[in-house]
Coordinates of C-alpha atoms in Angstrom, one line a residue:
M1 CA 0.0 0.0 0.0
I2 CA 1.2 3.5 -0.8
R3 CA 2.0 5.6 2.2
L4 CA 0.4 9.0 2.7
P5 CA 2.6 12.0 2.0
T6 CA 4.1 13.7 5.0
N7 CA 5.7 16.4 2.9
A8 CA 3.7 19.1 1.1
I9 CA 6.2 19.4 -1.8
P10 CA 5.3 16.2 -3.9
A11 CA 1.6 17.1 -3.8
A12 CA 2.3 20.7 -4.8
E13 CA 4.6 19.4 -7.5
F14 CA 1.7 17.5 -9.0
L15 CA -0.5 20.5 -9.0
V16 CA 2.2 22.6 -10.7
R17 CA 3.1 20.0 -13.3
H18 CA -0.4 18.7 -14.2
L19 CA -3.0 21.3 -13.4
Y20 CA -1.3 24.7 -13.5
R21 CA -2.0 26.3 -16.9
P22 CA -2.3 29.7 -18.7
I23 CA -5.7 31.2 -19.3
E24 CA -6.3 34.2 -21.6
V25 CA -9.2 36.0 -19.8
T26 CA -9.2 38.8 -22.4
A27 CA -6.9 39.8 -25.3
G28 CA -3.6 40.7 -23.8
S29 CA -4.7 39.7 -20.2
R30 CA -3.0 36.3 -19.5
Y31 CA -3.1 34.5 -16.1
F32 CA -1.8 31.3 -14.8
A33 CA -4.1 29.2 -12.5
V34 CA -5.0 25.7 -11.6
V35 CA -7.6 24.0 -13.9
E36 CA -10.4 21.8 -12.4
T37 CA -9.0 18.5 -13.6
E38 CA -6.0 17.4 -15.6
H39 CA -7.9 15.6 -18.4
G40 CA -11.0 17.8 -18.4
T41 CA -14.5 16.4 -17.9
F42 CA -16.2 16.7 -21.4
G43 CA -13.1 18.5 -22.5
D44 CA -13.8 21.4 -20.1
N45 CA -11.0 23.8 -19.0
W46 CA -12.6 25.4 -15.9
F47 CA -10.6 27.6 -13.6
W48 CA -12.6 28.0 -10.4
N49 CA -11.8 30.9 -8.2
D50 CA -12.9 29.0 -5.1
D51 CA -10.7 26.1 -5.9
N52 CA -7.7 28.3 -6.8
A53 CA -8.1 30.0 -3.4
K54 CA -8.0 26.5 -1.8
V55 CA -4.9 25.7 -3.8
L56 CA -3.4 29.1 -2.8
E57 CA -3.9 28.4 0.9
F58 CA -2.0 25.1 0.4
M59 CA 0.7 26.8 -1.7
S60 CA 1.1 29.5 0.9
R61 CA 2.7 27.1 3.3
P62 CA 6.2 28.6 3.5
E63 CA 8.1 25.6 2.2
V64 CA 5.8 25.3 -0.8
W65 CA 5.8 29.0 -1.6
R66 CA 9.6 29.1 -1.5
R67 CA 9.8 26.0 -3.8
F68 CA 7.2 27.5 -6.2
P69 CA 7.4 31.3 -5.8
Q70 CA 6.3 32.2 -9.3
E71 CA 3.5 29.7 -9.5
T72 CA 2.1 30.7 -6.0
S73 CA 2.3 34.4 -6.9
E74 CA 0.5 33.8 -10.3
I75 CA -2.3 31.9 -8.6
L76 CA -2.6 34.7 -6.1
R77 CA -2.8 37.2 -9.0
F78 CA -5.5 35.1 -10.6
V79 CA -7.6 34.9 -7.5
R80 CA -7.2 38.6 -7.0
S81 CA -8.4 39.3 -10.6
M82 CA -11.7 37.6 -9.8
C83 CA -12.5 40.0 -7.0
H84 CA -14.5 43.1 -8.2
G85 CA -15.7 45.1 -5.2
P86 CA -18.1 42.8 -3.3
F87 CA -18.3 40.4 -6.2
I88 CA -16.0 37.4 -6.1
F89 CA -16.8 35.8 -9.4
R90 CA -16.9 32.0 -9.7
R91 CA -14.9 30.7 -12.7
V92 CA -13.6 31.2 -16.2
S93 CA -13.5 28.7 -19.1
T94 CA -11.7 28.4 -22.3
P95 CA -14.2 28.6 -25.2
Q96 CA -16.1 25.5 -26.1
L97 CA -19.2 24.8 -28.3
D98 CA -19.9 21.2 -29.1
L99 CA -22.8 19.6 -30.7
I100 CA -24.0 16.7 -28.6
G101 CA -26.8 15.4 -30.8
T102 CA -30.5 15.4 -31.6
E103 CA -33.1 13.2 -30.0
G104 CA -36.9 13.4 -30.4
G105 CA -36.5 16.7 -32.2
V106 CA -34.5 18.3 -29.5
T107 CA -30.9 19.3 -30.2
T108 CA -28.3 19.7 -27.5
Y109 CA -25.1 21.8 -27.5
R110 CA -22.4 22.0 -24.8
H111 CA -21.3 25.6 -24.3
S112 CA -18.3 26.6 -22.3
L113 CA -20.3 27.2 -19.1
M114 CA -23.9 26.5 -20.2
Q115 CA -26.0 23.6 -21.5
L116 CA -28.2 24.5 -24.5
R117 CA -31.1 22.7 -26.0
Y118 CA -33.6 23.7 -28.7
D119 CA -36.6 22.5 -30.7
L120 CA -37.0 25.3 -33.3
A121 CA -40.1 23.6 -34.8
Q122 CA -41.8 24.4 -31.5
G123 CA -40.1 27.8 -31.1
A124 CA -38.3 26.7 -27.9
V125 CA -34.8 27.3 -26.7
V126 CA -33.6 26.1 -23.3
A127 CA -30.5 27.3 -21.4
G128 CA -28.9 26.7 -18.0
V129 CA -25.6 27.1 -16.2
R130 CA -23.5 24.0 -16.5
F131 CA -21.8 22.0 -13.8
H132 CA -20.3 18.5 -13.4
D133 CA -22.7 17.5 -10.6
E134 CA -26.3 17.6 -9.5
R135 CA -26.5 21.4 -9.8
N136 CA -26.7 21.0 -13.6
A137 CA -30.2 22.2 -14.5
D138 CA -32.3 23.9 -17.2
A139 CA -32.8 27.3 -15.8
L140 CA -34.7 29.1 -18.6
M141 CA -37.0 28.2 -21.5
L142 CA -37.3 31.0 -24.1
H143 CA -40.8 30.3 -25.4
G144 CA -44.3 31.5 -25.2
N145 CA -44.0 34.5 -27.5
Y146 CA -46.9 36.4 -29.2
V147 CA -47.5 39.4 -31.3
A148 CA -50.3 41.8 -30.5
F149 CA -51.7 44.4 -32.9
T150 CA -54.9 46.2 -34.0
Y151 CA -56.3 45.6 -37.4
R152 CA -59.5 47.3 -38.7
G153 CA -60.5 48.3 -35.2
R154 CA -60.1 44.8 -33.7
R155 CA -57.4 43.7 -31.3
F156 CA -55.4 40.5 -32.0
K157 CA -53.0 38.5 -30.0
E158 CA -51.3 35.8 -32.1
P159 CA -49.0 33.1 -30.7
V160 CA -45.6 32.6 -32.3
G161 CA -43.7 29.4 -32.9
R162 CA -46.4 26.8 -32.1
D163 CA -47.3 25.8 -35.6
G164 CA -44.5 23.2 -35.9
S165 CA -42.8 25.2 -38.6
G166 CA -39.1 24.7 -39.1
G167 CA -36.1 26.6 -38.0
H168 CA -32.5 27.1 -38.8
A169 CA -29.4 26.5 -36.7
E170 CA -26.0 27.8 -37.9
R171 CA -22.7 27.6 -36.2
D172 CA -20.1 30.1 -37.3
G173 CA -16.9 29.5 -35.4
H174 CA -17.5 30.2 -31.8
R175 CA -21.1 31.5 -32.3
L176 CA -24.3 29.5 -32.6
R177 CA -27.3 31.2 -34.1
L178 CA -30.7 29.7 -33.8
R179 CA -33.6 31.1 -35.8
H180 CA -37.3 30.2 -36.2
A181 CA -39.7 32.2 -38.4
S182 CA -43.3 32.0 -39.3
E183 CA -46.0 33.9 -41.1
L184 CA -48.1 36.3 -39.0
Q185 CA -51.7 36.0 -39.9
C186 CA -55.1 37.0 -38.5
N187 CA -58.7 36.2 -39.2
A188 CA -60.4 39.2 -40.8
G189 CA -64.0 38.4 -41.4
W190 CA -64.3 35.3 -43.6
Q191 CA -60.7 35.3 -44.7
R192 CA -57.3 35.0 -43.1
R193 CA -54.9 37.8 -43.9
R194 CA -51.1 37.7 -43.9
L195 CA -49.5 40.6 -42.0
G196 CA -45.9 39.6 -42.5
E197 CA -43.2 37.4 -41.0
I198 CA -42.1 37.2 -37.4
A199 CA -38.6 35.7 -36.7
Y200 CA -36.8 35.0 -33.5
T201 CA -33.0 34.7 -33.4
Y202 CA -31.0 33.5 -30.5
T203 CA -27.2 34.0 -30.6
F204 CA -24.8 32.2 -28.2
D205 CA -21.1 32.8 -28.0
A206 CA -18.6 30.3 -26.7
M207 CA -16.5 33.1 -25.4
S208 CA -19.2 34.6 -23.2
M209 CA -22.1 33.7 -20.8
L210 CA -24.0 36.6 -22.4
F211 CA -26.4 35.7 -25.2
E212 CA -28.9 37.7 -27.4
V213 CA -32.5 37.3 -28.2
E214 CA -34.0 39.2 -31.1
A215 CA -37.6 39.4 -32.4
V216 CA -38.0 40.9 -35.9
L217 CA -41.4 41.5 -37.5
D218 CA -41.3 42.4 -41.2
L219 CA -44.7 43.8 -42.0
D220 CA -46.3 43.4 -45.5
P221 CA -46.7 46.9 -47.1
G222 CA -50.1 46.1 -48.3
I223 CA -51.8 46.0 -44.9
A224 CA -52.1 48.6 -42.2
V225 CA -52.0 47.7 -38.5
S226 CA -51.4 49.8 -35.4
D227 CA -50.2 49.6 -31.8
V228 CA -48.0 46.5 -32.3
V229 CA -46.5 44.6 -29.4
L230 CA -43.5 42.2 -29.8
T231 CA -42.6 39.9 -26.9
I232 CA -39.7 37.9 -25.5
G233 CA -41.1 35.1 -23.5
H234 CA -39.6 33.1 -20.6
G235 CA -41.3 29.8 -19.6
G236 CA -40.8 26.9 -17.3
L237 CA -39.8 29.2 -14.5
A238 CA -41.6 27.3 -11.7
Y239 CA -39.2 24.3 -12.1
C240 CA -36.4 26.4 -10.6
F241 CA -38.6 28.3 -8.1
F242 CA -38.3 31.7 -9.7
N243 CA -40.6 34.0 -7.9
N244 CA -39.4 37.7 -8.3
I245 CA -39.1 40.3 -11.0
V246 CA -36.8 43.3 -10.3
T247 CA -35.9 46.3 -12.5
D248 CA -33.6 49.2 -12.3
A249 CA -36.6 51.6 -12.2
S250 CA -37.5 50.8 -8.6
A251 CA -35.6 49.9 -5.4
A252 CA -38.3 47.4 -4.5
P253 CA -39.1 44.2 -6.5
L254 CA -41.6 44.9 -9.3
F255 CA -43.5 41.6 -8.6
G256 CA -43.4 38.7 -6.3
A257 CA -45.3 35.5 -7.1
G258 CA -48.3 35.0 -4.9
K259 CA -51.7 33.4 -5.7
P260 CA -52.2 31.8 -9.2
G261 CA -53.3 34.2 -11.9
T262 CA -51.9 36.5 -14.6
R263 CA -50.8 40.1 -14.0
S264 CA -49.9 42.9 -16.4
L265 CA -47.0 44.9 -15.1
D266 CA -45.8 48.3 -16.2
A267 CA -42.0 48.7 -16.6
A268 CA -41.8 52.0 -18.3
G269 CA -38.4 53.6 -17.7
A270 CA -36.6 50.3 -16.9
S271 CA -33.4 49.6 -18.8
Y272 CA -32.6 46.3 -16.9
Y273 CA -34.7 43.6 -15.4
A274 CA -34.1 40.3 -13.7
I275 CA -36.2 37.2 -13.0
R276 CA -34.8 35.6 -9.9
Q277 CA -35.4 33.2 -7.0
G278 CA -36.7 34.8 -3.8
H279 CA -33.7 34.1 -1.6
I280 CA -30.3 35.7 -2.3
S281 CA -27.3 33.4 -1.8
G282 CA -24.2 32.0 -3.5
D283 CA -26.3 29.5 -5.3
S284 CA -29.6 31.3 -6.1
L285 CA -30.6 31.6 -9.8
A286 CA -31.3 34.8 -11.8
V287 CA -31.9 35.7 -15.4
H288 CA -30.7 39.2 -16.2
S289 CA -31.8 41.2 -19.3
I290 CA -31.2 44.6 -20.8
P291 CA -32.9 45.8 -24.0
R292 CA -30.6 45.9 -27.0
G293 CA -31.5 48.7 -29.4
P294 CA -33.6 51.7 -29.4
Q295 CA -37.0 50.2 -28.5
P296 CA -37.6 50.5 -24.7
L297 CA -39.1 47.9 -22.5
A298 CA -42.8 48.6 -21.8
G299 CA -43.8 46.0 -19.3
F300 CA -44.5 42.3 -18.6
E301 CA -47.2 39.7 -18.3
A302 CA -46.5 37.5 -15.3
A303 CA -48.3 34.2 -14.9
V304 CA -48.4 32.2 -11.7
E305 CA -49.8 28.6 -11.8
I306 CA -48.4 27.3 -8.5
Q307 CA -48.7 29.6 -5.6
G308 CA -45.4 31.3 -4.8
R309 CA -43.8 30.4 -8.2
L310 CA -43.6 32.2 -11.4
D311 CA -44.5 30.1 -14.4
R312 CA -44.1 32.5 -17.3
I313 CA -42.8 36.0 -17.8
V314 CA -43.4 37.8 -21.1
A315 CA -41.5 41.0 -21.7
R316 CA -43.4 43.4 -23.9
Y317 CA -42.1 45.9 -26.4
E318 CA -44.7 48.4 -27.7
F319 CA -44.7 50.1 -31.1
P320 CA -47.6 52.5 -30.9
G321 CA -49.3 54.2 -33.8
P322 CA -50.0 53.0 -37.3
H323 CA -47.7 50.8 -39.3
R324 CA -47.8 49.8 -43.0
G325 CA -44.8 47.7 -44.0
G326 CA -41.4 48.2 -42.4
R327 CA -39.4 46.3 -39.8
L328 CA -40.0 46.3 -36.0
V329 CA -37.3 44.9 -33.8
A330 CA -37.2 44.0 -30.1
A331 CA -34.0 42.6 -28.7
E332 CA -32.2 41.8 -25.4
H333 CA -28.9 40.8 -24.0
K334 CA -29.3 38.1 -21.4
L335 CA -27.2 36.5 -18.7
I336 CA -27.9 33.6 -16.3
T337 CA -26.2 33.5 -13.0
A338 CA -26.3 30.8 -10.2
G339 CA -25.5 33.0 -7.2
G340 CA -25.4 36.7 -6.7
F341 CA -26.1 39.9 -4.9
Y342 CA -29.3 40.5 -6.8
D343 CA -30.4 43.7 -5.1
R344 CA -27.3 45.4 -6.7
V345 CA -29.1 45.8 -10.0
A346 CA -26.9 48.7 -11.3
D347 CA -23.9 46.4 -11.0
Y348 CA -25.5 43.6 -13.0
A349 CA -26.6 46.1 -15.7
A350 CA -23.0 47.4 -15.9
F351 CA -21.6 43.8 -16.2
I352 CA -23.9 43.1 -19.1
K353 CA -23.1 46.3 -20.9
R354 CA -19.4 45.8 -20.4
E355 CA -19.5 42.2 -21.6
S356 CA -21.6 43.1 -24.7
A357 CA -19.2 45.9 -25.6
A358 CA -16.3 43.3 -25.6
S359 CA -18.2 40.8 -27.8
A360 CA -15.7 41.2 -30.7
E361 CA -12.6 40.6 -28.5
P362 CA -11.0 37.2 -28.0
R363 CA -11.6 36.1 -24.4
A364 CA -12.5 33.4 -22.0
A365 CA -16.1 32.7 -20.9
Y366 CA -16.6 34.4 -17.6
D367 CA -19.1 33.1 -15.1
F368 CA -20.7 36.1 -13.3
S369 CA -22.1 34.0 -10.6
I370 CA -20.6 34.8 -7.2
S371 CA -18.4 32.4 -5.2
Y372 CA -20.4 30.3 -2.9
D373 CA -17.2 29.6 -0.9
Y374 CA -16.6 33.3 -0.3
G375 CA -14.7 32.5 2.8
V376 CA -12.0 30.5 1.2
T377 CA -10.9 33.5 -0.8
L378 CA -10.6 35.7 2.3
N379 CA -8.8 32.9 4.2
A380 CA -6.3 32.4 1.3
F381 CA -5.4 36.0 1.3
A382 CA -5.1 36.0 5.1
K383 CA -2.7 33.1 5.0
C384 CA -0.6 34.8 2.3
F385 CA -0.5 38.0 4.4
A386 CA 0.5 36.1 7.5
V387 CA 3.3 34.3 5.7
A388 CA 4.5 37.4 3.8
S389 CA 4.4 39.7 6.9
A390 CA 6.4 37.1 8.9
G391 CA 9.2 37.4 6.3
D392 CA 9.1 33.7 5.4
V393 CA 9.0 34.3 1.7
D394 CA 9.9 36.9 -0.9
T395 CA 6.8 38.0 -2.8
P396 CA 5.9 40.8 -5.2
F397 CA 2.8 41.4 -3.1
P398 CA 3.5 43.8 -0.2
P399 CA 2.0 42.6 3.1
E400 CA 0.0 45.7 3.5
E401 CA -1.6 45.2 0.0
L402 CA -2.6 41.7 1.1
R403 CA -4.0 43.0 4.3
S404 CA -6.0 45.6 2.5
I405 CA -7.5 42.9 0.3
V406 CA -8.5 40.9 3.3
D407 CA -10.1 44.0 5.0
Q408 CA -12.1 44.8 1.9
I409 CA -13.5 41.3 1.5
M410 CA -14.2 41.2 5.3
T411 CA -16.1 44.5 5.1
H412 CA -18.2 43.3 2.1
Y413 CA -18.9 40.0 3.8
F414 CA -20.3 41.8 6.9
E415 CA -22.3 44.2 4.9
L416 CA -23.8 41.7 2.5
Y417 CA -24.1 38.6 4.8
V418 CA -23.5 39.0 8.5
D419 CA -25.4 42.3 9.0
R420 CA -28.3 40.9 7.0
H421 CA -28.4 37.5 8.7
A422 CA -31.6 38.1 10.6
A423 CA -33.4 39.3 7.5
Q424 CA -31.8 36.8 5.1
P425 CA -31.1 33.7 7.2
N426 CA -30.4 31.4 4.2
A427 CA -27.9 33.7 2.5
I428 CA -25.0 32.3 4.5
F429 CA -23.4 29.0 3.7
S430 CA -21.9 27.5 6.9
R431 CA -18.7 26.2 5.3
E432 CA -18.2 29.6 3.7
L433 CA -18.7 31.3 7.1
A434 CA -16.3 28.9 8.7
F435 CA -13.5 29.9 6.4
V436 CA -14.2 33.5 7.0
I437 CA -13.6 32.8 10.7
L438 CA -10.4 30.9 9.9
G439 CA -9.1 33.9 7.9
I440 CA -10.1 36.5 10.5
A441 CA -8.5 34.3 13.2
T442 CA -5.3 34.3 11.2
M443 CA -5.4 38.0 10.8
Y444 CA -5.8 38.5 14.6
R445 CA -3.0 36.2 15.3
A446 CA -0.7 38.0 12.8
T447 CA -1.6 41.6 13.8
G448 CA -3.3 41.6 17.2
G449 CA -5.8 44.0 15.7
E450 CA -8.7 44.3 18.1
D451 CA -11.2 44.8 15.3
Y452 CA -10.4 41.3 14.1
R453 CA -11.2 39.8 17.5
R454 CA -14.5 41.8 17.7
R455 CA -15.4 40.4 14.3
L456 CA -14.6 36.9 15.4
V457 CA -17.0 37.2 18.3
R458 CA -19.8 38.2 16.0
L459 CA -19.0 35.6 13.4
C460 CA -19.0 32.8 16.0
E461 CA -22.4 34.0 17.2
V462 CA -23.8 33.7 13.7
L463 CA -22.2 30.3 13.1
L464 CA -23.8 28.9 16.2
D465 CA -27.2 29.6 14.6
F466 CA -26.5 26.7 12.2
E467 CA -26.3 24.2 15.1
V468 CA -29.1 21.6 15.4
R469 CA -29.1 19.9 18.9
F470 CA -30.4 16.5 19.6
D471 CA -30.2 13.6 22.0
D472 CA -28.2 10.7 20.7
H473 CA -30.2 8.3 22.9
T474 CA -27.2 7.7 25.2
G475 CA -28.2 10.5 27.5
T476 CA -25.4 12.7 25.9
P477 CA -26.3 15.9 24.0
A478 CA -25.1 15.9 20.4
S479 CA -25.3 18.4 17.6
A480 CA -24.8 18.8 13.9
F481 CA -24.3 21.9 11.7
L482 CA -26.4 22.5 8.7
M483 CA -25.3 23.8 5.3
R484 CA -27.7 26.7 5.6
K485 CA -29.8 27.8 8.5
D486 CA -33.1 26.6 7.1
S487 CA -31.7 24.1 4.6
P488 CA -32.9 20.5 4.2
R489 CA -32.1 18.8 7.4
A490 CA -28.9 17.1 6.4
P491 CA -25.5 17.2 8.3
Y492 CA -23.1 17.4 5.4
V493 CA -19.7 16.3 6.5
D494 CA -17.8 19.1 4.9
C495 CA -20.0 21.8 6.5
H496 CA -20.0 20.1 9.9
S497 CA -16.2 19.6 10.0
A498 CA -15.4 23.1 8.6
V499 CA -17.6 24.6 11.4
L500 CA -16.0 22.6 14.1
L501 CA -12.5 23.5 12.7
A502 CA -13.5 27.2 12.7
L503 CA -14.8 27.1 16.3
T504 CA -11.7 25.3 17.4
Q505 CA -9.4 28.0 16.0
A506 CA -11.7 30.8 17.2
A507 CA -11.8 29.5 20.7
R508 CA -8.2 30.6 21.2
Y509 CA -9.3 34.2 21.0
V510 CA -13.1 34.1 21.9
A511 CA -13.8 33.4 25.5
D512 CA -17.3 32.0 24.9
P513 CA -18.2 28.8 26.7
R514 CA -20.6 27.9 23.9
L515 CA -17.7 27.2 21.6
P516 CA -16.2 24.3 23.5
A517 CA -19.7 23.0 24.3
A518 CA -20.6 23.0 20.5
I519 CA -17.3 21.3 19.7
A520 CA -17.9 18.6 22.3
A521 CA -21.5 18.0 21.1
G522 CA -20.5 18.1 17.4
L523 CA -18.0 15.3 18.0
R524 CA -20.9 13.1 19.0
S525 CA -22.2 13.4 15.5
Y526 CA -19.3 11.5 13.9
G527 CA -19.5 7.8 13.3
L528 CA -18.5 5.1 10.7
E529 CA -20.3 4.1 7.6
T530 CA -19.8 1.5 4.9
C531 CA -20.7 2.9 1.5
R532 CA -21.7 0.3 -1.1
F533 CA -21.0 1.0 -4.8
A534 CA -20.7 -0.9 -8.0
G535 CA -16.9 -0.7 -7.6
G536 CA -17.0 -2.2 -4.1
L537 CA -17.2 -1.1 -0.5
L538 CA -15.8 1.9 1.2
D539 CA -15.5 2.3 4.9
T540 CA -15.6 6.0 5.7
V541 CA -16.8 8.5 8.3
Q542 CA -20.4 9.8 8.5
T543 CA -22.1 12.6 10.4
L544 CA -25.5 12.0 12.1
M545 CA -28.4 14.3 12.9
I546 CA -31.7 13.4 14.5
D547 CA -34.3 15.9 13.4
E548 CA -37.2 17.3 15.3
H549 CA -39.4 14.4 14.2
G550 CA -36.9 11.8 15.5
T551 CA -35.7 10.9 12.0
Y552 CA -32.1 9.8 11.6
R553 CA -30.2 11.5 8.9
T554 CA -26.6 10.8 7.9
E555 CA -24.2 12.0 5.3
N556 CA -20.8 10.4 4.5
A557 CA -17.3 11.5 3.5
F558 CA -17.0 9.5 0.3
W559 CA -15.4 12.5 -1.4
N560 CA -11.9 13.1 -0.2
F561 CA -12.2 16.9 0.2
K562 CA -14.8 16.1 3.0
A563 CA -12.4 13.6 4.5
G564 CA -9.6 16.1 4.4
L565 CA -11.7 18.8 6.2
T566 CA -12.5 16.2 8.9
L567 CA -8.8 15.3 9.5
R568 CA -8.0 19.0 9.6
F569 CA -10.5 19.6 12.4
F570 CA -9.1 16.6 14.4
L571 CA -5.6 17.9 13.9
A572 CA -6.5 21.4 15.1
L573 CA -8.4 20.0 18.1
R574 CA -5.4 17.8 19.1
E575 CA -3.0 20.8 18.9
A576 CA -5.3 23.3 20.6
A577 CA -3.7 25.4 23.3
D578 CA -7.0 25.9 25.2
P579 CA -7.2 23.5 28.1
R580 CA -10.9 23.1 27.6
L581 CA -10.4 21.9 24.0
R582 CA -7.5 19.6 25.1
A583 CA -9.8 18.0 27.6
I584 CA -12.4 17.4 24.9
A585 CA -9.8 15.8 22.7
E586 CA -8.6 13.6 25.5
R587 CA -12.1 12.4 26.4
N588 CA -12.7 11.5 22.8
R589 CA -9.2 10.3 22.0
E590 CA -10.1 6.7 21.2
R591 CA -13.0 7.6 18.9
I592 CA -11.0 10.2 17.2
E593 CA -8.1 7.9 16.6
L594 CA -10.4 5.2 15.2
I595 CA -12.1 7.7 12.8
E596 CA -8.8 9.1 11.8
A597 CA -7.5 5.7 11.0
V598 CA -10.4 5.0 8.7
I599 CA -10.1 8.3 6.9
R600 CA -6.3 7.9 6.5
R601 CA -6.9 4.4 5.0
Q602 CA -9.4 6.0 2.6
L603 CA -6.9 8.6 1.5
E604 CA -4.1 6.0 1.3
N605 CA -6.3 4.0 -1.2
S606 CA -6.8 7.3 -3.2
V607 CA -3.1 8.1 -3.7
T608 CA -1.5 7.8 -7.1
E609 CA 2.3 8.1 -7.3
H610 CA 3.8 9.8 -10.3
D611 CA 7.4 10.4 -11.3
D612 CA 6.8 14.2 -10.8
G613 CA 4.5 14.2 -7.8
I614 CA 1.8 12.7 -5.6
E615 CA -1.9 12.8 -6.5
L616 CA -4.7 12.4 -4.1
R617 CA -7.7 11.5 -6.2
C618 CA -11.2 12.8 -5.6
S619 CA -12.3 9.5 -4.1
V620 CA -11.1 5.9 -3.8
L621 CA -13.1 5.1 -7.0
S622 CA -12.1 8.2 -8.9
A623 CA -9.6 8.2 -11.8
E624 CA -8.0 11.6 -10.9
T625 CA -7.9 14.4 -8.5
N626 CA -9.4 17.9 -8.9
S627 CA -8.5 21.4 -7.9
E628 CA -10.5 21.1 -4.6
S629 CA -9.6 17.6 -3.5
Q630 CA -5.8 17.8 -3.7
P631 CA -5.3 20.9 -1.6
W632 CA -8.0 20.1 1.0
A633 CA -6.8 16.5 1.4
M634 CA -3.2 17.7 1.9
L635 CA -4.2 20.5 4.4
G636 CA -6.1 17.7 6.3
L637 CA -2.9 15.7 6.6
L638 CA -0.6 18.6 7.3
G639 CA -2.6 21.6 8.4
H640 CA -1.3 25.1 7.9
P641 CA 1.4 26.7 10.1
Y642 CA -0.4 30.0 10.1
A643 CA -3.8 28.6 11.0

């Protein structure tokens, strides 16, 4: 059996030799960062900011930074480039646009960061943000359009794209254009009159998450109509629990889904709108739109079929007055995000305008979703600051610059998450908050700044809100920590272990008896589980929670990043200076040693030795590692000297 690495250098060597690559974000703007996987799932080259921050924390260990000074600094530069004010953007991708195939009339394309499907005979195009796991989903169906007009004193509302007529798909390099067109007719007495042709064109670009929708009505010159309305329809919204419409014309949401029914909404003066989920967090969905061209947005029709969920939104563009012949155009730039600060509508409008202006420039596809692991970025910069300010490495980043970055992110986190916690209890992700605490604890240790300690006190108070207490039926109180405060009642191992790690580190500086009590109770949640898969059995660790109904719920550490976080917590607890925590570690010594032995065996079975480094795969059954598993598994084995 291969032994686990006791030295950080071979694991860092593997990252540098196999995953560290250049990425051209824009023309003339080149970065080096760690790609998600060496061989690329589906050929993807995704550079996650979150994961590069995790790699950066590992690479900031002094011996690794000294061994790879340029690579560590370049990763730091990349992570910094993804921070724009309060926005820490999620990832970038090299351009990709691949035809997957057609089945049942539906054609599928794989875009750099989206999945695209269409049935042009039905006038339907579907798009969603793409992942490599269960988050993959169709977020938006562009469908349900109509044209309204007045002809001979009578008002008509004719549906578009439901006649089974054909369409046309054309790929031109990195662009995909989808078009469907049909005749626009109406019944005028005993005859059916042709008014013209209505065509919808959808343009997707492999170098951008931004896409365009254009509706063009070419009117026949021989017929006179008036007060024409063109539409851009959004359907299937209930599937992803969309329930709000916001615009830049009002500080309050324009509409929130309530009882079933259809509403007409005025949006005069709005130059941006978004259809979004009601909660705001690092994984909430939104579809952002700005009109493209001179015709202003007039309003919406909003349909609710299931209470509390939008089903359809139709954006209306009005062309008042008489028309005989000519061309009428309504068009929009659109962007889908899976996480954001959606009340900052001016920022999103600016992102879309800036991205659309750069459409002719070579660039990588940029995911404007925010990081859902906000804390790992702050923590990585904090570790870099601590190492640099101690003089352990030579770096082109002055310590005060790094401290300024940490302070900026910390300020944004409090303003957008902590200070709104009572009003938005599901905005905070407990693992994210745990790493904010780890970073702030590092800053307090490195500087002694009293503001950091005060912030730690408040952060720990918020983190304790995620605790679910229960009786483990032995007469001993136990607890588990949820992913989100009101999330499904599941004790995910990574969240639970990250929280206990953060509380352990914070207890050095926060004299709150609730912290040791929570750590002791949280230890009771750990146990062993045998996972059964087609590839065999895996003995690993689990976390247990008994909910308010007495239902047992468990989650396991099949994935090695979860196992690494658990080892890291046990390591921190064992090395704690606080006598209260040392006493907890001693009381649980045998259980901890048993669980550690099982986890270490799991990691040993996940090691692949290479001539130029050590790889810790994503799981025992995985073929390779990724940009999250390698650093977190190694930090679980070795910790960080500036924790």
